[in-house]
CSV table of C-alpha atoms and ligand atoms in Angstrom, one decimal:
chain,number,residue,atom,x,y,z
A,1,UNK,CA,8.8,-16.5,-23.2
A,2,UNK,CA,7.0,-13.2,-23.7
A,3,UNK,CA,8.5,-10.0,-25.0
A,4,UNK,CA,5.4,-7.8,-24.3
A,5,UNK,CA,6.1,-5.0,-21.8
A,6,UNK,CA,5.0,-5.8,-18.3
A,7,UNK,CA,5.0,-3.0,-15.7
A,8,UNK,CA,5.2,-3.7,-12.0
A,9,UNK,CA,4.4,-0.7,-9.8
A,10,UNK,CA,5.8,-0.9,-6.3
A,11,UNK,CA,8.6,-3.1,-7.5
A,12,UNK,CA,11.1,-1.9,-4.8
A,13,UNK,CA,8.8,-3.4,-2.2
A,14,UNK,CA,8.3,-6.9,-0.9
A,15,UNK,CA,5.6,-8.4,-3.2
A,16,UNK,CA,6.4,-6.2,-6.2
A,17,UNK,CA,10.1,-7.2,-6.0
A,18,UNK,CA,9.2,-10.9,-5.7
A,19,UNK,CA,6.8,-10.5,-8.6
A,20,UNK,CA,9.6,-9.1,-10.8
A,21,UNK,CA,11.8,-12.1,-9.8
A,22,UNK,CA,9.1,-14.5,-10.6
A,23,UNK,CA,8.2,-12.9,-13.9
A,24,UNK,CA,11.8,-13.1,-15.0
A,25,UNK,CA,11.9,-16.8,-14.0
A,26,UNK,CA,8.8,-17.4,-16.2
A,27,UNK,CA,10.6,-15.9,-19.2
A,28,UNK,CA,9.3,-12.4,-19.4
A,29,UNK,CA,12.0,-10.6,-21.1
A,30,UNK,CA,10.6,-7.0,-21.1
A,31,UNK,CA,9.8,-5.8,-17.6
A,32,UNK,CA,9.5,-2.2,-16.3
A,33,UNK,CA,9.9,-2.0,-12.5
A,34,UNK,CA,8.7,1.2,-10.9
A,35,UNK,CA,8.9,2.6,-7.3
A,36,UNK,CA,9.2,5.9,-5.5
A,37,UNK,CA,12.2,4.7,-3.4
A,38,UNK,CA,15.7,5.3,-4.6
A,39,UNK,CA,17.1,2.1,-6.2
A,40,UNK,CA,19.5,1.4,-3.4
A,41,UNK,CA,16.5,0.9,-1.1
A,42,UNK,CA,14.7,-1.7,-3.3
A,43,UNK,CA,14.7,-5.2,-1.8
A,44,UNK,CA,15.3,-6.8,-5.1
A,45,UNK,CA,16.6,-5.3,-8.4
A,46,UNK,CA,17.6,-6.9,-11.6
A,47,UNK,CA,20.0,-5.7,-14.3
A,48,UNK,CA,17.9,-6.7,-17.4
A,49,UNK,CA,14.9,-4.9,-16.1
A,50,UNK,CA,14.0,-1.3,-16.8
A,51,UNK,CA,14.1,0.2,-13.3
A,52,UNK,CA,12.5,3.6,-12.8
A,53,UNK,CA,12.2,5.7,-9.7
A,54,UNK,CA,8.9,7.6,-10.0
A,55,UNK,CA,6.4,9.0,-7.6
A,56,UNK,CA,3.2,7.3,-8.9
A,57,UNK,CA,1.0,9.7,-6.9
A,58,UNK,CA,1.6,12.0,-9.9
A,59,UNK,CA,-0.4,11.5,-13.1
A,60,UNK,CA,2.5,12.4,-15.5
A,61,UNK,CA,4.7,9.8,-13.8
A,62,UNK,CA,2.0,7.2,-14.2
A,63,UNK,CA,1.9,7.9,-17.9
A,64,UNK,CA,5.8,7.4,-18.1
A,65,UNK,CA,5.3,4.1,-16.3
A,66,UNK,CA,2.4,2.8,-18.3
A,67,UNK,CA,3.4,3.9,-21.8
A,68,UNK,CA,3.8,0.8,-24.1
A,69,UNK,CA,2.7,-1.7,-21.4
A,70,UNK,CA,0.6,-4.7,-22.2
A,71,UNK,CA,0.0,-5.5,-18.6
A,72,UNK,CA,0.3,-3.5,-15.4
A,73,UNK,CA,0.5,-5.0,-11.9
A,74,UNK,CA,-0.2,-2.2,-9.4
A,75,UNK,CA,1.5,-3.1,-6.0
A,76,UNK,CA,2.6,0.4,-5.1
A,77,UNK,CA,1.0,1.7,-1.9
A,78,UNK,CA,2.1,3.6,1.1
A,79,UNK,CA,1.5,1.0,3.7
A,80,UNK,CA,2.7,-1.2,6.6
A,81,UNK,CA,1.6,-3.3,9.5
A,82,UNK,CA,-1.0,-2.3,12.1
A,83,UNK,CA,1.5,0.0,13.8
A,84,UNK,CA,1.7,2.0,10.6
A,85,UNK,CA,-1.9,1.9,9.3
A,86,UNK,CA,-3.6,2.8,12.6
A,87,UNK,CA,-1.4,6.0,12.9
A,88,UNK,CA,-1.2,7.1,9.3
A,89,UNK,CA,-4.8,7.0,7.9
A,90,UNK,CA,-4.5,10.1,5.7
A,91,UNK,CA,-1.2,8.8,4.1
A,92,UNK,CA,-2.9,5.5,3.5
A,93,UNK,CA,-5.9,7.1,1.8
A,94,UNK,CA,-3.6,9.1,-0.4
A,95,UNK,CA,-2.6,6.0,-2.1
A,96,UNK,CA,-5.9,6.4,-4.0
A,97,UNK,CA,-3.9,8.7,-6.2
A,98,UNK,CA,-1.6,6.0,-7.3
A,99,UNK,CA,-4.2,3.6,-8.4
A,100,UNK,CA,-6.4,6.4,-9.9
A,101,UNK,CA,-3.6,7.8,-12.0
A,102,UNK,CA,-2.4,4.3,-13.0
A,103,UNK,CA,-5.8,3.3,-14.2
A,104,UNK,CA,-6.1,6.6,-16.2
A,105,UNK,CA,-2.7,6.0,-17.7
A,106,UNK,CA,-3.6,2.3,-18.4
A,107,UNK,CA,-6.7,3.5,-20.3
A,108,UNK,CA,-4.8,6.2,-22.2
A,109,UNK,CA,-2.2,3.7,-23.5
A,110,UNK,CA,-4.6,0.9,-24.2
A,111,UNK,CA,-3.1,-1.5,-21.6
A,112,UNK,CA,-4.5,-5.1,-22.1
A,113,UNK,CA,-4.7,-6.2,-18.5
A,114,UNK,CA,-4.4,-4.5,-15.1
A,115,UNK,CA,-4.0,-6.1,-11.7
A,116,UNK,CA,-4.8,-4.3,-8.4
A,117,UNK,CA,-3.6,-5.6,-5.1
A,118,UNK,CA,-6.4,-5.1,-2.6
A,119,UNK,CA,-6.5,-6.4,1.0
A,120,UNK,CA,-8.5,-8.3,3.6
A,121,UNK,CA,-8.8,-4.9,5.4
A,122,UNK,CA,-11.7,-4.1,3.1
A,123,UNK,CA,-13.9,-6.4,5.0
A,124,UNK,CA,-16.6,-5.1,7.4
A,125,UNK,CA,-15.1,-4.6,10.8
A,126,UNK,CA,-18.2,-5.6,12.6
A,127,UNK,CA,-17.7,-9.2,11.4
A,128,UNK,CA,-14.3,-9.3,12.9
A,129,UNK,CA,-14.9,-8.0,16.5
A,130,UNK,CA,-16.4,-11.2,17.8
A,131,UNK,CA,-15.9,-12.2,21.5
A,132,UNK,CA,-12.4,-13.2,22.6
A,133,UNK,CA,-12.3,-16.6,24.2
A,134,UNK,CA,-8.5,-17.0,24.2
A,135,UNK,CA,-6.5,-19.2,21.9
A,136,UNK,CA,-9.4,-21.5,21.1
A,137,UNK,CA,-11.2,-18.5,19.3
A,138,UNK,CA,-12.2,-19.5,15.8
A,139,UNK,CA,-12.1,-16.4,13.6
A,140,UNK,CA,-14.7,-15.7,11.0
A,141,UNK,CA,-13.8,-16.8,7.6
A,142,UNK,CA,-14.5,-13.8,5.4
A,143,UNK,CA,-16.0,-14.5,2.0
A,144,UNK,CA,-15.9,-12.0,-0.8
A,145,UNK,CA,-19.5,-10.8,-0.3
A,146,UNK,CA,-18.7,-9.8,3.3
A,147,UNK,CA,-17.1,-6.5,2.2
A,148,UNK,CA,-20.6,-5.1,1.8
A,149,UNK,CA,-22.4,-3.3,3.5
A,150,UNK,CA,-19.1,-1.5,3.9
A,151,UNK,CA,-17.3,-0.9,7.1
A,152,UNK,CA,-13.7,-1.2,6.0
A,153,UNK,CA,-10.6,-0.7,8.2
A,154,UNK,CA,-10.4,3.0,8.7
A,155,UNK,CA,-8.0,4.7,6.3
A,156,UNK,CA,-6.2,1.9,4.6
A,157,UNK,CA,-9.2,-0.4,4.1
A,158,UNK,CA,-11.4,2.3,2.7
A,159,UNK,CA,-8.7,3.3,0.2
A,160,UNK,CA,-8.5,-0.3,-0.9
A,161,UNK,CA,-12.3,-0.7,-1.2
A,162,UNK,CA,-12.6,2.5,-3.2
A,163,UNK,CA,-9.8,1.5,-5.5
A,164,UNK,CA,-11.4,-1.9,-6.1
A,165,UNK,CA,-14.5,-0.1,-7.2
A,166,UNK,CA,-12.5,2.3,-9.4
A,167,UNK,CA,-11.0,-0.9,-11.2
A,168,UNK,CA,-14.5,-2.2,-11.6
A,169,UNK,CA,-15.8,1.0,-13.1
A,170,UNK,CA,-12.9,1.4,-15.5
A,171,UNK,CA,-13.7,-2.2,-16.6
A,172,UNK,CA,-17.4,-1.5,-17.0
A,173,UNK,CA,-17.3,2.0,-18.5
A,174,UNK,CA,-14.0,2.0,-20.4
A,175,UNK,CA,-13.4,-1.7,-21.2
A,176,UNK,CA,-10.1,-1.9,-19.3
A,177,UNK,CA,-9.6,-5.6,-18.3
A,178,UNK,CA,-9.0,-5.2,-14.5
A,179,UNK,CA,-8.3,-8.1,-12.0
A,180,UNK,CA,-8.4,-7.6,-8.2
A,181,UNK,CA,-7.1,-9.9,-5.5
A,182,UNK,CA,-7.7,-9.3,-1.7
A,183,UNK,CA,-4.4,-10.3,-0.1
A,184,UNK,CA,-4.5,-11.7,3.5
A,185,UNK,CA,-1.3,-11.0,5.3
A,186,UNK,CA,1.6,-12.0,3.1
A,187,UNK,CA,5.0,-12.8,4.5
A,188,UNK,CA,8.4,-14.1,3.4
A,189,UNK,CA,12.0,-13.2,2.6
A,190,UNK,CA,12.7,-9.9,0.9
A,191,UNK,CA,10.2,-7.9,2.9
A,192,UNK,CA,10.1,-5.2,5.6
A,193,UNK,CA,11.3,-6.7,8.9
A,194,UNK,CA,12.1,-3.6,11.0
A,195,UNK,CA,11.5,0.1,11.2
A,196,UNK,CA,7.8,0.3,12.1
A,197,UNK,CA,6.1,-0.9,8.8
A,198,UNK,CA,6.7,-4.6,9.3
A,199,UNK,CA,3.9,-7.0,9.8
A,200,UNK,CA,3.5,-9.6,12.5
A,201,UNK,CA,5.4,-12.6,11.1
A,202,UNK,CA,8.5,-10.5,10.3
A,203,UNK,CA,8.2,-8.6,13.6
A,204,UNK,CA,8.0,-11.8,15.7
A,205,UNK,CA,10.9,-13.4,13.8
A,206,UNK,CA,13.0,-10.3,14.5
A,207,UNK,CA,12.1,-10.1,18.2
A,208,UNK,CA,12.8,-13.8,18.8
A,209,UNK,CA,16.1,-13.5,16.9
A,210,UNK,CA,17.1,-10.4,19.0
A,211,UNK,CA,16.1,-12.2,22.3
A,212,UNK,CA,18.1,-15.2,21.4
A,213,UNK,CA,21.2,-13.4,20.2
A,214,UNK,CA,21.2,-10.9,23.0
A,215,UNK,CA,20.4,-13.5,25.7
A,216,UNK,CA,17.4,-11.4,27.0
A,217,UNK,CA,14.8,-14.2,27.1
A,218,UNK,CA,11.7,-12.0,26.9
A,219,UNK,CA,9.4,-10.9,24.1
A,220,UNK,CA,6.9,-8.1,23.8
A,221,UNK,CA,3.7,-9.0,22.1
A,222,UNK,CA,1.2,-6.4,20.9
A,223,UNK,CA,-2.3,-7.0,22.3
A,224,UNK,CA,-3.1,-10.1,24.4
A,225,UNK,CA,-1.8,-12.5,21.9
A,226,UNK,CA,-5.3,-13.9,21.1
A,227,UNK,CA,-5.8,-11.9,17.9
A,228,UNK,CA,-6.2,-14.3,15.1
A,229,UNK,CA,-5.0,-14.1,11.5
A,230,UNK,CA,-4.1,-16.3,8.5
A,231,UNK,CA,-0.7,-15.7,6.9
A,232,UNK,CA,0.2,-16.5,3.3
A,233,UNK,CA,3.7,-17.3,2.1
A,234,UNK,CA,4.9,-15.2,-0.8
A,235,UNK,CA,5.2,-18.1,-3.2
A,236,UNK,CA,1.5,-18.9,-2.9
A,237,UNK,CA,0.8,-15.2,-3.4
A,238,UNK,CA,2.8,-15.1,-6.6
A,239,UNK,CA,1.1,-18.2,-7.9
A,240,UNK,CA,-2.3,-16.7,-7.1
A,241,UNK,CA,-1.5,-13.3,-8.7
A,242,UNK,CA,-0.6,-15.2,-11.9
A,243,UNK,CA,-3.7,-17.3,-11.9
A,244,UNK,CA,-6.1,-14.5,-11.2
A,245,UNK,CA,-4.4,-12.1,-13.7
A,246,UNK,CA,-4.7,-14.8,-16.4
A,247,UNK,CA,-8.3,-15.8,-15.5
A,248,UNK,CA,-11.6,-14.5,-16.5
A,249,UNK,CA,-12.5,-13.6,-13.0
A,250,UNK,CA,-13.6,-10.0,-12.8
A,251,UNK,CA,-14.8,-9.6,-9.3
A,252,UNK,CA,-12.4,-9.3,-6.3
A,253,UNK,CA,-11.2,-12.6,-5.1
A,254,UNK,CA,-9.6,-13.6,-1.7
A,255,UNK,CA,-6.0,-14.5,-2.0
A,256,UNK,CA,-5.0,-15.9,1.4
A,257,UNK,CA,-4.2,-19.0,3.5
A,258,UNK,CA,-7.0,-20.5,5.6
A,259,UNK,CA,-4.6,-21.7,8.3
A,260,UNK,CA,-5.7,-19.3,11.0
A,261,UNK,CA,-3.5,-19.0,14.1
A,262,UNK,CA,-3.5,-16.7,17.1
A,263,UNK,CA,-0.5,-14.4,17.6
A,264,UNK,CA,0.5,-16.6,20.6
A,265,UNK,CA,0.5,-19.6,18.3
A,266,UNK,CA,2.6,-17.7,15.7
A,267,UNK,CA,5.1,-17.0,18.5
A,268,UNK,CA,5.1,-20.7,19.5
A,269,UNK,CA,6.1,-21.7,15.9
A,270,UNK,CA,8.9,-19.1,15.7
A,271,UNK,CA,10.2,-20.0,19.1
A,272,UNK,CA,10.2,-23.7,18.0
A,273,UNK,CA,12.2,-22.8,14.9
A,274,UNK,CA,14.7,-20.8,16.9
A,275,UNK,CA,14.9,-23.6,19.6
A,276,UNK,CA,14.1,-21.1,22.5
A,277,UNK,CA,11.3,-20.4,24.9
A,278,UNK,CA,10.7,-16.7,25.9
A,279,UNK,CA,8.8,-15.0,28.6
A,280,UNK,CA,5.9,-13.1,27.1
A,281,UNK,CA,5.0,-9.5,28.0
A,282,UNK,CA,1.8,-8.3,26.6
A,283,UNK,CA,1.4,-4.6,25.5
A,284,UNK,CA,-2.4,-4.1,25.7
A,285,UNK,CA,-2.1,-0.5,24.5
A,286,UNK,CA,-0.3,-1.3,21.2
A,287,UNK,CA,-2.1,-1.4,17.9
A,288,UNK,CA,-3.6,-4.9,17.4
A,289,UNK,CA,-6.2,-4.5,14.7
A,290,UNK,CA,-9.4,-6.5,14.5
A,291,UNK,CA,-9.9,-9.6,16.9
A,292,UNK,CA,-9.7,-12.2,14.2
A,293,UNK,CA,-10.2,-13.1,10.6
A,294,UNK,CA,-9.5,-15.9,8.2
A,295,UNK,CA,-9.8,-16.2,4.4
A,296,UNK,CA,-12.8,-18.1,3.1
A,297,UNK,CA,-11.4,-19.9,0.1
A,298,UNK,CA,-14.6,-21.4,-1.2
A,299,UNK,CA,-14.8,-19.1,-4.2
A,300,UNK,CA,-11.1,-19.3,-5.3
A,301,UNK,CA,-11.5,-23.1,-5.1
A,302,UNK,CA,-14.6,-23.1,-7.2
A,303,UNK,CA,-13.2,-20.7,-9.8
A,304,UNK,CA,-9.5,-21.7,-10.0
A,305,UNK,CA,-9.6,-25.2,-8.4
A,306,UNK,CA,-6.6,-24.1,-6.3
A,307,UNK,CA,-5.9,-22.3,-3.0
A,308,UNK,CA,-2.8,-21.4,-1.1
A,309,UNK,CA,-1.4,-24.4,0.6
A,310,UNK,CA,2.2,-23.7,1.9
A,311,UNK,CA,2.1,-24.3,5.6
A,312,UNK,CA,2.9,-21.5,8.1
A,313,UNK,CA,5.6,-23.6,9.6
A,314,UNK,CA,7.4,-24.1,6.2
A,315,UNK,CA,7.1,-20.5,5.2
A,316,UNK,CA,8.3,-19.2,8.6
A,317,UNK,CA,11.4,-21.4,8.6
A,318,UNK,CA,12.4,-19.7,5.4
A,319,UNK,CA,11.5,-16.3,6.6
A,320,UNK,CA,13.2,-16.7,9.9
A,321,UNK,CA,16.4,-17.8,8.1
A,322,UNK,CA,16.4,-14.8,5.9
A,323,UNK,CA,15.7,-12.3,8.7
A,324,UNK,CA,18.5,-13.9,10.8
A,325,UNK,CA,20.9,-13.3,7.9
A,326,UNK,CA,19.7,-9.7,7.6
A,327,UNK,CA,19.9,-9.1,11.3
A,328,UNK,CA,23.5,-10.4,11.5
A,329,UNK,CA,24.5,-8.3,8.6
A,330,UNK,CA,23.1,-5.2,10.2
A,331,UNK,CA,24.7,-6.0,13.5
A,332,UNK,CA,28.1,-6.4,11.8
A,333,UNK,CA,27.6,-2.8,10.4
A,334,UNK,CA,26.9,-4.0,6.8
A,335,UNK,CA,23.8,-3.0,4.8
A,336,UNK,CA,21.1,-5.6,4.5
A,337,UNK,CA,21.3,-7.8,1.5
A,338,UNK,CA,19.8,-6.5,-1.7
A,339,UNK,CA,19.3,-9.1,-4.4
A,340,UNK,CA,21.1,-7.7,-7.5
A,341,UNK,CA,21.2,-10.1,-10.4
A,342,UNK,CA,23.2,-9.3,-13.4
A,343,UNK,CA,22.8,-11.3,-16.5
B,1,NAD,P1,5.7,-2.7,0.4
B,1,NAD,O1,5.5,-1.6,1.3
B,1,NAD,O2,6.8,-3.7,0.6
B,1,NAD,O3,5.7,-2.3,-1.1
B,1,NAD,C1,5.0,-1.2,-1.6
B,1,NAD,C2,5.9,-0.4,-2.4
B,1,NAD,O4,5.1,0.7,-3.0
B,1,NAD,C3,7.1,0.2,-1.7
B,1,NAD,O5,8.3,-0.2,-2.2
B,1,NAD,C4,6.9,1.7,-1.8
B,1,NAD,O6,8.1,2.4,-1.9
B,1,NAD,C5,6.1,1.8,-3.1
B,1,NAD,N1,5.3,3.1,-3.1
B,1,NAD,C6,4.6,3.7,-2.1
B,1,NAD,N2,4.2,4.9,-2.6
B,1,NAD,C7,4.6,4.9,-3.9
B,1,NAD,C8,4.5,6.0,-4.9
B,1,NAD,N3,3.9,7.2,-4.6
B,1,NAD,N4,5.0,5.8,-6.1
B,1,NAD,C9,5.7,4.6,-6.4
B,1,NAD,N5,5.9,3.7,-5.4
B,1,NAD,C10,5.3,3.9,-4.2
B,1,NAD,O7,4.3,-3.5,0.5
B,1,NAD,P2,3.9,-5.0,0.0
B,1,NAD,O8,3.8,-5.8,1.2
B,1,NAD,O9,4.9,-5.4,-1.1
B,1,NAD,O10,2.5,-4.7,-0.5
B,1,NAD,C11,2.3,-4.6,-2.0
B,1,NAD,C12,0.8,-4.4,-2.2
B,1,NAD,O11,0.0,-5.5,-1.6
B,1,NAD,C13,0.2,-3.1,-1.6
B,1,NAD,O12,-0.8,-2.6,-2.4
B,1,NAD,C14,-0.4,-3.5,-0.3
B,1,NAD,O13,-1.5,-2.7,0.2
B,1,NAD,C15,-1.0,-4.9,-0.7
B,1,NAD,N6,-1.2,-5.9,0.4
B,1,NAD,C16,-0.1,-6.3,1.1
B,1,NAD,C17,-0.4,-7.2,2.1
B,1,NAD,C18,0.8,-7.8,2.9
B,1,NAD,O14,0.6,-8.5,3.9
B,1,NAD,N7,2.1,-7.5,2.6
B,1,NAD,C19,-1.6,-7.5,2.6
B,1,NAD,C20,-2.7,-7.0,1.9
B,1,NAD,C21,-2.5,-6.1,0.8
């Protein structure tokens, strides 16, 4: 049980909301949750948490958020899946204001530890455009050193790489204890599943549910379905954040599953969960990102003796069930479920 103040920025979003839930479960009694969205759009909100709606692009608001905090977890970012980041590069890069102002505020108020959520999109794109030989393609496992020489994902990836370095220099020059994890595609309940910002696992669950419920046995897939990724279930992500934040590891560390699958294989699993087989239509002009990548977990294994291990099948079963529930609620005219817990 800890009563020191912990701040979660981006708490109205998928990972931030789940982190607040997890911190509460671990006995943290003093949490400040901050997001730019109005409270009724937060995925999860909790009664005994100080919930603040603030635009963290602004320095003054970051100071309001950071004042009195012992720890800050910065998960606030203007982001989405490939459909969003390929078309909104300037907006993605503007998130640099959030992390910069949060770091400045953390320094000002003597915050003890600061966590920054980076991304696999920082990795050099040239390492991920290898030849496509269909579903047998083995994607490159990216190790931490592969971020340099830098050729990050345009827009979003460059912002993440720059912000990582900003954390490093605040640590080196100002003594702020920063920790950085490079997330590889996180999925799970309480995340974005429609509207254009959703990522592949949620989008595919929604499309399969829609096809099944509407009796239109067809699914549209972005790209040729051979793109390969690894996907990490939210519970592994939360465990990894906790271990990295409380470790002495000062360099950015991969936090991702190394169970790589092609988008076709992802669809196979979701179809199997739904008990349905769909005709696949491939949209070759849709945003599809790099050909393939996986998380090289050698370093996290070495340093923490742990790596994410929840299987994609297991995580997708839970995610599918949650999206199905949300879908049916929306169809019935009700708002989606927001988890509100009162003590
Ligand atoms: P999310 O979009 O669900 O949550 C981000 C939250 O930040 C949103 O609720 C949004 O309203 C908030 N936000 C945006 N601009 C803000 C501002 N100016 N002030 C305050 N709040 C603001 O995304 P997520 O999936 O929970 O991602 C959390 C973090 O993890 C982000 O930094 C993201 O880049 C990183 N990440 C996520 C993934 C993934 O697969 N989900 C992968 C790599 C990295």
